[in-house]
Coordinates of C-alpha atoms in Angstrom, one line a residue:
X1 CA 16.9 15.2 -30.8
X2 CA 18.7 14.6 -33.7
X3 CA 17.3 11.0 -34.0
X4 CA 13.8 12.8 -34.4
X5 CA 15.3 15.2 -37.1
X6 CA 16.4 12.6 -39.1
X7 CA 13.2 10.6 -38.9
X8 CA 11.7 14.5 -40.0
X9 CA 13.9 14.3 -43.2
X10 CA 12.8 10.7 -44.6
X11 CA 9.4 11.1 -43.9
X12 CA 9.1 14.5 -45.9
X13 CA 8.7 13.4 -49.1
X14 CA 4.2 13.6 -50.3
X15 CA 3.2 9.7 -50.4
X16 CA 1.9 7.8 -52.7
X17 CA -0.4 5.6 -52.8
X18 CA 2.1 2.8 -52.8
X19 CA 3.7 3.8 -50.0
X20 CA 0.5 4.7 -48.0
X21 CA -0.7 0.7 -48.7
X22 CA 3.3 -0.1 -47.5
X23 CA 2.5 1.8 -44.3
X24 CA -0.8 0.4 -43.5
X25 CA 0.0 -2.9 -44.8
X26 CA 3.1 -2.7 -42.2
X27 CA 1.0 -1.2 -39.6
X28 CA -1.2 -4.1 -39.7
X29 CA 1.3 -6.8 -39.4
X30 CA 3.1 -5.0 -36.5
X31 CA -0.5 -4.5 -34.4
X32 CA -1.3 -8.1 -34.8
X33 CA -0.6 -9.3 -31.6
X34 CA -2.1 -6.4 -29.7
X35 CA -5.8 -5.6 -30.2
X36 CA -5.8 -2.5 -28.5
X37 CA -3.4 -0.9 -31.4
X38 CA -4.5 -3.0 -34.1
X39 CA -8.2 -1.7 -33.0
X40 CA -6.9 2.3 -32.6
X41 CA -5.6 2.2 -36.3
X42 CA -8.1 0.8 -37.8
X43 CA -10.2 3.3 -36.3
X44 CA -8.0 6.0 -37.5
X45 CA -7.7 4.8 -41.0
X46 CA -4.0 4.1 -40.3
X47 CA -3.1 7.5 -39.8
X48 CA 0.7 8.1 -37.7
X49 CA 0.7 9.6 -35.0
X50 CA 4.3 9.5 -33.6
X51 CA 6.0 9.1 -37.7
X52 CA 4.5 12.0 -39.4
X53 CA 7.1 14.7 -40.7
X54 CA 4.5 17.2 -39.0
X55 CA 4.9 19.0 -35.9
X56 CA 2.3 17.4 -34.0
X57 CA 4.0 13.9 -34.4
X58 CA 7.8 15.6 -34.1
X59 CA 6.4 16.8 -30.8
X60 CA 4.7 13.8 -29.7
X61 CA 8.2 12.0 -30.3
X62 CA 10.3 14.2 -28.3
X63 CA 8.1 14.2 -25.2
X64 CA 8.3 10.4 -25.7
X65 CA 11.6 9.9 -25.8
X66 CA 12.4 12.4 -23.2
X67 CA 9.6 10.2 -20.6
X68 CA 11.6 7.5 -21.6
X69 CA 15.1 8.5 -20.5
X70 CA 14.1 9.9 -17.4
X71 CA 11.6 7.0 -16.2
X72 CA 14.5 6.4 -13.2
X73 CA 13.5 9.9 -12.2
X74 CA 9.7 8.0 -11.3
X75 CA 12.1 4.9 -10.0
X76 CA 10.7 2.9 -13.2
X77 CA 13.3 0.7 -15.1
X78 CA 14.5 2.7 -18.1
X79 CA 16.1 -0.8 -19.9
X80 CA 12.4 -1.5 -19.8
X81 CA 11.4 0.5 -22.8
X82 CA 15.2 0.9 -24.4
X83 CA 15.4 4.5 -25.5
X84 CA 18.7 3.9 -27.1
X85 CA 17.5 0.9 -29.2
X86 CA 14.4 2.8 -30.2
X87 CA 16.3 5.9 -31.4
X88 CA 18.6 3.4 -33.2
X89 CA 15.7 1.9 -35.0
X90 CA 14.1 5.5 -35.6
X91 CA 17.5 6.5 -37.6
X92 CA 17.4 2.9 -39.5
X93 CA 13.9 3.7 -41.3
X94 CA 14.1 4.2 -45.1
X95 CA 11.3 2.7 -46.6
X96 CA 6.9 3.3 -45.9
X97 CA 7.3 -0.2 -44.5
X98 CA 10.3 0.9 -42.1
X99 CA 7.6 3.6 -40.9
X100 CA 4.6 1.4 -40.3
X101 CA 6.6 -1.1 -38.7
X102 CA 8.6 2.1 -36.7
X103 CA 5.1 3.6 -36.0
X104 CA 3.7 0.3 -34.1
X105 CA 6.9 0.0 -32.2
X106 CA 6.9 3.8 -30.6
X107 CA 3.2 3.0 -29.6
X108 CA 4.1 -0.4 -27.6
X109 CA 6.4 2.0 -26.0
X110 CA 4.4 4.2 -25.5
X111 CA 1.7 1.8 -23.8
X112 CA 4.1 0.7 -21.6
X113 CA 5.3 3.6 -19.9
X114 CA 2.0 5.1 -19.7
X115 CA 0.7 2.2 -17.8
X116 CA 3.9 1.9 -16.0
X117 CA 4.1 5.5 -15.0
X118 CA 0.3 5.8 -13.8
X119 CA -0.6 2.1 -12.2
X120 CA 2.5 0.6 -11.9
X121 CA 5.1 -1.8 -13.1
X122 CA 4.2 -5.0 -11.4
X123 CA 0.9 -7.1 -10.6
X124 CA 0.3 -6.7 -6.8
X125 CA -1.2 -10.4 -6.7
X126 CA 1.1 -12.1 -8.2
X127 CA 3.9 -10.6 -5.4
X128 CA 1.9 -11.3 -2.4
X129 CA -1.5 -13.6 -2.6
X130 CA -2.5 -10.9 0.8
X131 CA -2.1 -7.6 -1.8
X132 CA -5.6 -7.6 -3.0
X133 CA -6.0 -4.1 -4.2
X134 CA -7.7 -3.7 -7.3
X135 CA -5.5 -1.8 -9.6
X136 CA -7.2 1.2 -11.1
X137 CA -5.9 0.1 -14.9
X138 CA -6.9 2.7 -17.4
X139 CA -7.8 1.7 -21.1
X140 CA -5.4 1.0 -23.4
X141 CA -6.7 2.7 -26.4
X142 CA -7.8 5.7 -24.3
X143 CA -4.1 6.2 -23.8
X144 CA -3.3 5.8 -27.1
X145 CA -6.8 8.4 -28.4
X146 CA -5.8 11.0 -26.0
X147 CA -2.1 11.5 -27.2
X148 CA -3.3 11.5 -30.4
X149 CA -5.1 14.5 -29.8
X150 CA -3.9 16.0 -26.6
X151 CA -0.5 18.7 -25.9
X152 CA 2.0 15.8 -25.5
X153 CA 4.4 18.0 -22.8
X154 CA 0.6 17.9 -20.8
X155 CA -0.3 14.5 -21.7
X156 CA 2.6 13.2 -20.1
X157 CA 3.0 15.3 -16.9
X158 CA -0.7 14.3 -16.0
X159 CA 0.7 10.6 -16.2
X160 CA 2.0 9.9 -13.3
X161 CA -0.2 10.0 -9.9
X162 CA -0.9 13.7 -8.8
X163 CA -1.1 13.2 -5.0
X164 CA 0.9 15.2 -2.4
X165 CA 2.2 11.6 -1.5
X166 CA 3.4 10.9 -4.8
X167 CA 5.4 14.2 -5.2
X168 CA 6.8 14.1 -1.2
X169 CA 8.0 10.2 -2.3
X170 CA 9.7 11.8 -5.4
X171 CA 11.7 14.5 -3.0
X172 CA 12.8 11.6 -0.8
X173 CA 13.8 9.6 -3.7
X174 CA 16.6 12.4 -4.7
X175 CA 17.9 12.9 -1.0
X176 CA 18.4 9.2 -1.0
X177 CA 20.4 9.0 -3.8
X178 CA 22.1 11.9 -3.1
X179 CA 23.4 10.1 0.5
X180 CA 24.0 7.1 -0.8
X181 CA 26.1 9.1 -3.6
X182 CA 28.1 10.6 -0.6
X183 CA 28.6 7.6 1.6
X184 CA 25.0 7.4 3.6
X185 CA 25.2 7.8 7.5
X186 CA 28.0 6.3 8.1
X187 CA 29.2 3.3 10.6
X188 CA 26.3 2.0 12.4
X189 CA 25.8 1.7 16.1
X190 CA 27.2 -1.3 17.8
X191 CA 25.0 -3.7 19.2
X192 CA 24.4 -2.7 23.1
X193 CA 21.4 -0.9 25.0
X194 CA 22.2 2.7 25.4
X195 CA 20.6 5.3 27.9
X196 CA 21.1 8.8 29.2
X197 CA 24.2 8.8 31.2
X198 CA 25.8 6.2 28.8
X199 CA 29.8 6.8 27.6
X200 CA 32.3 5.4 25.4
X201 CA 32.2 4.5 21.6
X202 CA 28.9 3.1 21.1
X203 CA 27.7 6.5 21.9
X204 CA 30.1 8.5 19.9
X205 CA 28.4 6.1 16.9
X206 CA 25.3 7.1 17.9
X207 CA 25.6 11.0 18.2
X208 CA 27.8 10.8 14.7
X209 CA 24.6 8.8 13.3
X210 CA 22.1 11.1 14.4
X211 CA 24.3 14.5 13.6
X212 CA 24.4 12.4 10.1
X213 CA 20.3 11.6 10.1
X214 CA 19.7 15.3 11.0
X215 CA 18.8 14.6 14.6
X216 CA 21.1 16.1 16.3
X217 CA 22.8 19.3 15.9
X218 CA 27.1 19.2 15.3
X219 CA 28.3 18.5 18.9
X220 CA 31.8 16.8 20.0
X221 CA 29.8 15.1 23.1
X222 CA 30.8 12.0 24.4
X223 CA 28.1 11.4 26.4
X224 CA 24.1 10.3 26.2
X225 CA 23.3 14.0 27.5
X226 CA 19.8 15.6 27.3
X227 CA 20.2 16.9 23.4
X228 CA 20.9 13.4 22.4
X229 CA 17.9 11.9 24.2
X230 CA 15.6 14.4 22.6
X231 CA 17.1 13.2 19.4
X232 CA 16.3 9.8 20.0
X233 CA 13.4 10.6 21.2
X234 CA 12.2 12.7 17.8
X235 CA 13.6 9.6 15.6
X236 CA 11.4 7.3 18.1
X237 CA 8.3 9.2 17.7
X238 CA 9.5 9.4 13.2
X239 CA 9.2 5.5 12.9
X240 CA 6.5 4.8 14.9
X241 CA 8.2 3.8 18.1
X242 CA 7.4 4.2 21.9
X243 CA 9.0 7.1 22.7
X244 CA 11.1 6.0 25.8
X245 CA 14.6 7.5 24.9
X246 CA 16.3 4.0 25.4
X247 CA 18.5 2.9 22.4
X248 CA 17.8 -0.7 22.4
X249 CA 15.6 -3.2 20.5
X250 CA 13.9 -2.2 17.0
X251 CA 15.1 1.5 18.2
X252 CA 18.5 0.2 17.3
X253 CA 17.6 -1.8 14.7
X254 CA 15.9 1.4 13.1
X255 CA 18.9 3.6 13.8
X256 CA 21.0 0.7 12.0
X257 CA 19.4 1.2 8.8
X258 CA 21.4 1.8 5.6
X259 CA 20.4 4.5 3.2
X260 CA 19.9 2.0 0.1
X261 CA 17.7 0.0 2.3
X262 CA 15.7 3.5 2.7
X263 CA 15.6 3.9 -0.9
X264 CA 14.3 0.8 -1.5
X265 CA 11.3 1.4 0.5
X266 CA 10.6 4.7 -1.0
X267 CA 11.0 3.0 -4.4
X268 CA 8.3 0.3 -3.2
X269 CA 6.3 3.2 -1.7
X270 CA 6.5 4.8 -5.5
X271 CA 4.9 1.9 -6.6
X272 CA 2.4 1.0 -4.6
X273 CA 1.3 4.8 -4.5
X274 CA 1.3 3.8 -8.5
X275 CA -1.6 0.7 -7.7
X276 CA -3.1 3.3 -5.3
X277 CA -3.7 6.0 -8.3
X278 CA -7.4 6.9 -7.5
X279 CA -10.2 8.6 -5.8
X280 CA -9.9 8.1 -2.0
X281 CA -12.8 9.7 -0.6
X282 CA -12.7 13.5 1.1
X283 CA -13.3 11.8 4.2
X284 CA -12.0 8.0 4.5
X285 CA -10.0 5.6 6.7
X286 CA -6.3 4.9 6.0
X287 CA -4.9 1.6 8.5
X288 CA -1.8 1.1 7.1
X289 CA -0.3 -1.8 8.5
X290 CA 3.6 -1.1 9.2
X291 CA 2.3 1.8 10.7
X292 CA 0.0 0.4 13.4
X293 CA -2.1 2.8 13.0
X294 CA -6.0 3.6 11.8
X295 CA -6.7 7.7 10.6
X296 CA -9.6 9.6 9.7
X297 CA -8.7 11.8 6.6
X298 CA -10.6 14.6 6.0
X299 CA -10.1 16.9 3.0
X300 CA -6.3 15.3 3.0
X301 CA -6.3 16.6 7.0
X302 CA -5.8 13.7 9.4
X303 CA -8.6 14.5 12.0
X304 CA -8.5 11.5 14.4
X305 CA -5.9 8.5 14.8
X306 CA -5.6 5.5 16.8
X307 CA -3.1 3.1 17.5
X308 CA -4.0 -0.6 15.7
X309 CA -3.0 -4.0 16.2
X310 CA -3.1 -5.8 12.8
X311 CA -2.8 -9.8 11.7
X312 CA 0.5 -12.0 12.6
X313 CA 2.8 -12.8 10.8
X314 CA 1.9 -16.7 10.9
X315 CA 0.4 -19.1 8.9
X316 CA -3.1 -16.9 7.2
X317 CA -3.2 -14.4 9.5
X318 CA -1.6 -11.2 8.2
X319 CA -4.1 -8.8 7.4
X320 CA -4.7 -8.2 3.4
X321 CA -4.3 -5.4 1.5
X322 CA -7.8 -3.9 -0.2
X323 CA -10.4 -0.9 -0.1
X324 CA -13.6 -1.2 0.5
X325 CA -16.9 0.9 2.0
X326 CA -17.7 1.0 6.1
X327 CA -21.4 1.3 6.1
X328 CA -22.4 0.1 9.3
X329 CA -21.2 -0.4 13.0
X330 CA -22.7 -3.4 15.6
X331 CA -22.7 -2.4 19.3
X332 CA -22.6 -5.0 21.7
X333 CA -21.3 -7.5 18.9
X334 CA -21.5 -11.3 18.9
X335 CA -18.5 -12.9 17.9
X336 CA -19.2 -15.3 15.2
X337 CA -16.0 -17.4 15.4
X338 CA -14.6 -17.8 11.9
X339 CA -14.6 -21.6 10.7
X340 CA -10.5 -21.5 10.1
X341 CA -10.3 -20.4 14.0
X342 CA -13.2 -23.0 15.1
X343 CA -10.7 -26.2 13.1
X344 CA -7.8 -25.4 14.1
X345 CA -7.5 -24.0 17.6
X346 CA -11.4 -24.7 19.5
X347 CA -11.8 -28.4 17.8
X348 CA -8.8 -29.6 19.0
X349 CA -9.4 -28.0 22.4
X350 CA -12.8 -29.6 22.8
X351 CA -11.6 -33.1 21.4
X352 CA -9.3 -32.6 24.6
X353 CA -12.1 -31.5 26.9
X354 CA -15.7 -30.7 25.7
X355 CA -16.0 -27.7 28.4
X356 CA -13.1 -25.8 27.0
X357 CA -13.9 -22.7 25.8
X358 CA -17.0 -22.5 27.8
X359 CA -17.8 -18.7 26.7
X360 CA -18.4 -20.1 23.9
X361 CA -21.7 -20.9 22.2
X362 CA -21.9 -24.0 20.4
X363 CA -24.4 -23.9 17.6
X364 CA -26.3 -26.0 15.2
X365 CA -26.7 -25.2 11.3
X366 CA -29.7 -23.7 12.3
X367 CA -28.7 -21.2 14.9
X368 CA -30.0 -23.4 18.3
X369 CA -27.8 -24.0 21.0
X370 CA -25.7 -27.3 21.2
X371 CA -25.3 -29.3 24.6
X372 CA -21.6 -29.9 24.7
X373 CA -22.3 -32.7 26.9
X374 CA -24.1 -34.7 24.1
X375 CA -21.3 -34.4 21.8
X376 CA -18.3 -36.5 20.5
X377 CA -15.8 -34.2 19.5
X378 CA -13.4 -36.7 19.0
X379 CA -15.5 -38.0 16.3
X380 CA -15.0 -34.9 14.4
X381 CA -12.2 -33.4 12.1
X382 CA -12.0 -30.6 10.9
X383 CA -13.5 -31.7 7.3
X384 CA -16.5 -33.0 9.0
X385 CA -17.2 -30.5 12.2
X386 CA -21.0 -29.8 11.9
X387 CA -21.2 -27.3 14.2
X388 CA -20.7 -23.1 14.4
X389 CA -19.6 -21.2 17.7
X390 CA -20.7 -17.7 18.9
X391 CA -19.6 -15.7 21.8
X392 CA -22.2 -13.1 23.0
X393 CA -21.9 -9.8 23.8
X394 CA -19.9 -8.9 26.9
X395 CA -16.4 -6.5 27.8
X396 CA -15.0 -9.7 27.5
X397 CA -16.4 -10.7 23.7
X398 CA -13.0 -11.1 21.1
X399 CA -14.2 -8.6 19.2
X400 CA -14.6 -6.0 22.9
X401 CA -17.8 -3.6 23.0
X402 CA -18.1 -2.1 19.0
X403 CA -17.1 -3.1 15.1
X404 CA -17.0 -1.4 12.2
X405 CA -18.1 -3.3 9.1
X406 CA -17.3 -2.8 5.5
X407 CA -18.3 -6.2 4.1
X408 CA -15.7 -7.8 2.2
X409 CA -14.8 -11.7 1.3
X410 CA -11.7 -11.3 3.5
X411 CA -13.9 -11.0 6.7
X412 CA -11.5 -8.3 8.0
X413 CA -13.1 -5.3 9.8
X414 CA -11.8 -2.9 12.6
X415 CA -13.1 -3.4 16.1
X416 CA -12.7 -3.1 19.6
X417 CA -10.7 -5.2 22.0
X418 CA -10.5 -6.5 25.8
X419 CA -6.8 -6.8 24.9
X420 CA -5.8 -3.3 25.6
X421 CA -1.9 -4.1 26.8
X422 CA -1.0 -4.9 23.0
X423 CA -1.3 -0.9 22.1
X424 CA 1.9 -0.2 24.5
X425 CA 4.2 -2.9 22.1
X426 CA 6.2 -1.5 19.3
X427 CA 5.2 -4.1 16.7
X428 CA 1.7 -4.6 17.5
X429 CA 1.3 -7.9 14.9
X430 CA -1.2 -10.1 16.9
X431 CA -4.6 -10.6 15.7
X432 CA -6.1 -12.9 13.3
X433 CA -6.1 -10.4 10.2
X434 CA -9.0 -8.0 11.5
X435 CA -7.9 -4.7 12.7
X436 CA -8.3 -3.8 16.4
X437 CA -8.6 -0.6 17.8
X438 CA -6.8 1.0 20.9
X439 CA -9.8 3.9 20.9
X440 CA -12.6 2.0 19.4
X441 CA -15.7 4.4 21.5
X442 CA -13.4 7.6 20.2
X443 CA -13.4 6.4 16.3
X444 CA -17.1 5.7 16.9
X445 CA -18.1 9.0 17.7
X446 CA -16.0 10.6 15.0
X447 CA -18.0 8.6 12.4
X448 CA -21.5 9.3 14.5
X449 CA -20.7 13.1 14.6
X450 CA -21.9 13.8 10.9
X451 CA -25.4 12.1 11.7
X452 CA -26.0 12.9 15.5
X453 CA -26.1 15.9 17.7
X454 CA -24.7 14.1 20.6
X455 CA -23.1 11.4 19.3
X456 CA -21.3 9.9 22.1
X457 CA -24.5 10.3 24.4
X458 CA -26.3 8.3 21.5
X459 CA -23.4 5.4 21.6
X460 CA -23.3 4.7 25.1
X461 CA -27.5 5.1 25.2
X462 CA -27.0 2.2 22.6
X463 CA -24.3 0.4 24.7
X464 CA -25.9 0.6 28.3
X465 CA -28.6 -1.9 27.3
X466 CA -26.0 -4.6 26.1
X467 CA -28.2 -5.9 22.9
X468 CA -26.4 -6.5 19.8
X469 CA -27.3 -3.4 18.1
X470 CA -26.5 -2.6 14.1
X471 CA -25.8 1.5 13.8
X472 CA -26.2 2.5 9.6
X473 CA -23.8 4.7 8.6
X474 CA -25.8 7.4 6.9
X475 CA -22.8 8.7 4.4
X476 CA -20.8 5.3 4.2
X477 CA -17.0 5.9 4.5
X478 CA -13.8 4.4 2.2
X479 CA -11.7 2.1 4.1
X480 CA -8.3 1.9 2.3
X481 CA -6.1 -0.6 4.2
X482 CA -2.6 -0.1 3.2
X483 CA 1.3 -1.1 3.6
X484 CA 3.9 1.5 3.4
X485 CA 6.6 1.3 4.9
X486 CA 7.9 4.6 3.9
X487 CA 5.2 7.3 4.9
X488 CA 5.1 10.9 4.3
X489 CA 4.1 12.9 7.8
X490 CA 1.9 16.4 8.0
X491 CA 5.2 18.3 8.0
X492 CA 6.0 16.8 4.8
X493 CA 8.9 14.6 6.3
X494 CA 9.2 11.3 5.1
X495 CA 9.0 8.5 8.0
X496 CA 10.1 4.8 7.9
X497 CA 8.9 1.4 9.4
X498 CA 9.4 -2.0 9.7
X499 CA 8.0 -4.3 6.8
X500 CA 6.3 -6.7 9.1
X501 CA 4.9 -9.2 6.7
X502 CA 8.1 -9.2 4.2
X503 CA 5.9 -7.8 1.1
X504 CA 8.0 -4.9 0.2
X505 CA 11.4 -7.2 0.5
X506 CA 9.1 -9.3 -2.1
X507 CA 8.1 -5.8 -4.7
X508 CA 11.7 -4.8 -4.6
X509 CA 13.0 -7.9 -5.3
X510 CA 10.3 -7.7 -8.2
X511 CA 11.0 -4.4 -9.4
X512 CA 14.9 -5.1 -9.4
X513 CA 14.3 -7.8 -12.2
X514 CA 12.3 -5.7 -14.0
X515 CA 15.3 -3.5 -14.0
X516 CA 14.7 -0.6 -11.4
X517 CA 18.0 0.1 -9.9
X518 CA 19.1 2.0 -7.0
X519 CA 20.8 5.5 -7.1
X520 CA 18.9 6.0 -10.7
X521 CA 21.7 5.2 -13.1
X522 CA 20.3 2.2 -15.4
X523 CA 21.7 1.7 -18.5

């Protein structure tokens, strides 16, 4: 704090009215490319808030310099607002200009990290065109008001995001670095398929990774015995795998992962917990996508969960990113093909033969059945294809017996499925982006419960007469639909999956050239 002391000492001298015009005058020129600064000093009649030689602005300066040289604490880039060249230029000012020009500078600064800190470093779009999420961005000048007039050691602890998710992230952030400081888990597991009974040194890597991981308790076992398989077993069950006890497959491919690759995804996880900083909902959905998995949260208590197959990783089917509102449910649903689906897989099918596909309903822009018969398919591209297709209601309908709607532009939406051998795969990236459901009548009655006294006698009333029926949700719900590959667990432990679509290779990649480095030491 010396920096700040000195910055005290030419700033104590009473102003005149000379130097207050330098100041403004300086101020001004500095805030001319940003109107939210320009616009908070002129609505302050130029008054300092971070170069006053009063205690308020001393104080305001320490908590911002501090912030500043711990961002890698919050996995932020610290070369990103340049502490050290700030408090070199803070020790350079000797004139009212100096100040004004000083004063514009610690704001810009200022505005960065606060934005940084609370919504994040990098623009989700312009990673992944599938990361939709609107970012909660708070104003500017509110920033720049409230610091002005608020306990700056408060001010900045209520920064960052205060969920549980944020905090358990931080935690695993610190044991990270503090493996990686001490040489991580040490050799990985050759490549082979190992099973109770198994011997020899693939198994000796194993038990020495899990001892390492905290799996398995200090043993000098040479053999896949029962304590090992309820190891792999409990690290199955942590990353979202079948829990079969084999070492083999993405098992081993989990087991396999380095500690900086762990990092990274809890650095990732920071930051999209960063785009994520708002209300949820007390009760609301959470799919997140690595995970496989759909949750009812309520009061921050998971009280249902499902497995989930989500979109492929292919061409435009992986499932976006985005929260909206379920507000309804269809029983008995249609499935109104989607017009990508219709071009590129049924047209061709039907230019081939017009009776493929036959449970499906050709339709006219009006709704009316077409006669396949007295049609040219071959005629018809995908540019000029007239015609819409519908399959009705049936256990064999795409979209199975129920879906849950929360209109959105993507036309994604959870529902049912007659594909129920997918749920037993360990990735479980199939569909065409919507979200299917391994207990879709379950999740249904969960949702019913808050507006029916029998709500599953009411759903299958509904279902037994096999009309397409819409079911309001009375209090509609928040759907969040997430990524993380680095999850926090109702014990508090931090878990770990796959990135399936590549995104959080693409934010880290990001976040390393803004400057975020691993093991927090950035220069």
């Amino acid at each position: 704090m010396a920096m700040a002391g000195i910055v005290i000492a030419v700033f104590a001298a009473a102003p005149g009215h000379a130097q207050i015009t330098a100041f403004k005058q300086a101020v001004a020129e500095a805030a001319a490319d940003d109107a939210d600064i320009a616009a908070f000093y002129r609505e302050t009649g130029y008054q300092p808030i971070w170069t006053a030689p009063d205690d308020a602005s001393r104080a305001r300066r320490a908590e911002l310099l501090r912030a500043i040289r711990t961002a890698a604490s919050h996995g932020l880039p610290v070369a990103r607002y340049d502490p050290a060249g700030l408090m070199a230029r803070l020790g350079t000012v000797r004139s009212a200009r100096d100040r004004g020009l000083a004063e514009v500078e610690m704001s810009k600064v200022f505005l960065t990290y606060a934005r940084d800190v609370q919504t994040g470093v990098l623009t989700p779009k312009r990673i992944d065109s599938r990361i939709v999420r609107e970012v909660p961005y708070r104003d500017r000048g509110a920033y720049l008001s409230g610091i002005a007039v608020s306990k700056p050691a408060a001010f900045f602890r209520a920064l960052p995001p205060r969920s549980m998710e944020y905090n358990a992230l931080l935690k695993e952030k610190m044991l990270m670095e503090q493996l990686m400081a001490s040489g991580g888990w040490g050799p990985r597991v050759p490549e082979s398929k190992l099973e109770r009974g198994a011997t020899g040194p693939a198994v000796i890597a194993l038990r020495n990774r899990l001892i390492a991981m905290d799996y398995l308790d200090r043993t000098n076992g040479r053999t896949f015995d029962q304590a090992m398989l309820d190891a792999v077993k409990q690290f199955q069950l942590d990353h979202g795998l079948n829990d079969d006890g084999v070492v083999g497959g993405e098992t081993l491919k989990q087991i396999n992962v380095d500690v900086e690759t762990r990092l990274q995804s809890v650095l990732v996880a920071l930051e999209r917990e960063r785009w994520f900083n708002t209300e949820r909902g007390k009760r609301h959905i959470l799919v997140n996508l690595p995970d496989f998995t759909a949750k009812v949260i309520d009061d921050g208590v998971v009280t249902f969960e499902t497995r989930a197959v989500v979109g492929a990783n292919r061409d435009d089917r992986p499932t976006p990113e985005f929260s909206d509102e379920m507000d309804h449910m269809v029983i008995n649903p249609s499935w109104y093909v989607p017009r990508s689906i219709v071009t590129k897989e049924y047209l061709p099918a039907l230019r081939r033969n017009r009776n493929a596909a036959s449970h499906i309903i050709i339709t006219d822009s009006r709704g009316r059945r077409v006669n396949r018969n007295a049609v040219n398919f071959s005629r018809y591209t995908a540019r000029n294809f007239p015609y819409s297709m519908r399959q009705p209601p049936s256990r064999s309908n795409a979209l199975g017996l129920v879906k849950f709607m929360f209109p959105n532009k993507y036309n994604i939406y959870l529902h049912d499925t007659p594909a129920k051998n997918l749920f037993a795969r360990d990735v479980r990236a199939f569909s065409h982006g919507c979200v299917r459901l391994a207990d879709p009548f379950d999740f249904a009655y969960t949702l019913l419960a808050r507006q029916s006294d029998d709500p599953e006698g009411d759903f299958q009333r509904i279902l037994r007469t096999g009309a397409e029926t819409r079911v309001n949700i009375e209090q509609p719900v928040p759907v969040h639909i997430i990524y993380r590959t680095a999850v926090t667990n109702a014990r508090g432990h931090t878990e770990y999956r796959a990135d399936i679509y590549g995104r959080d290779a693409k934010i880290w990649n990001a976040l390393a050239n803004a400057g975020v480095v691993l093991g927090g030491v950035q220069g």
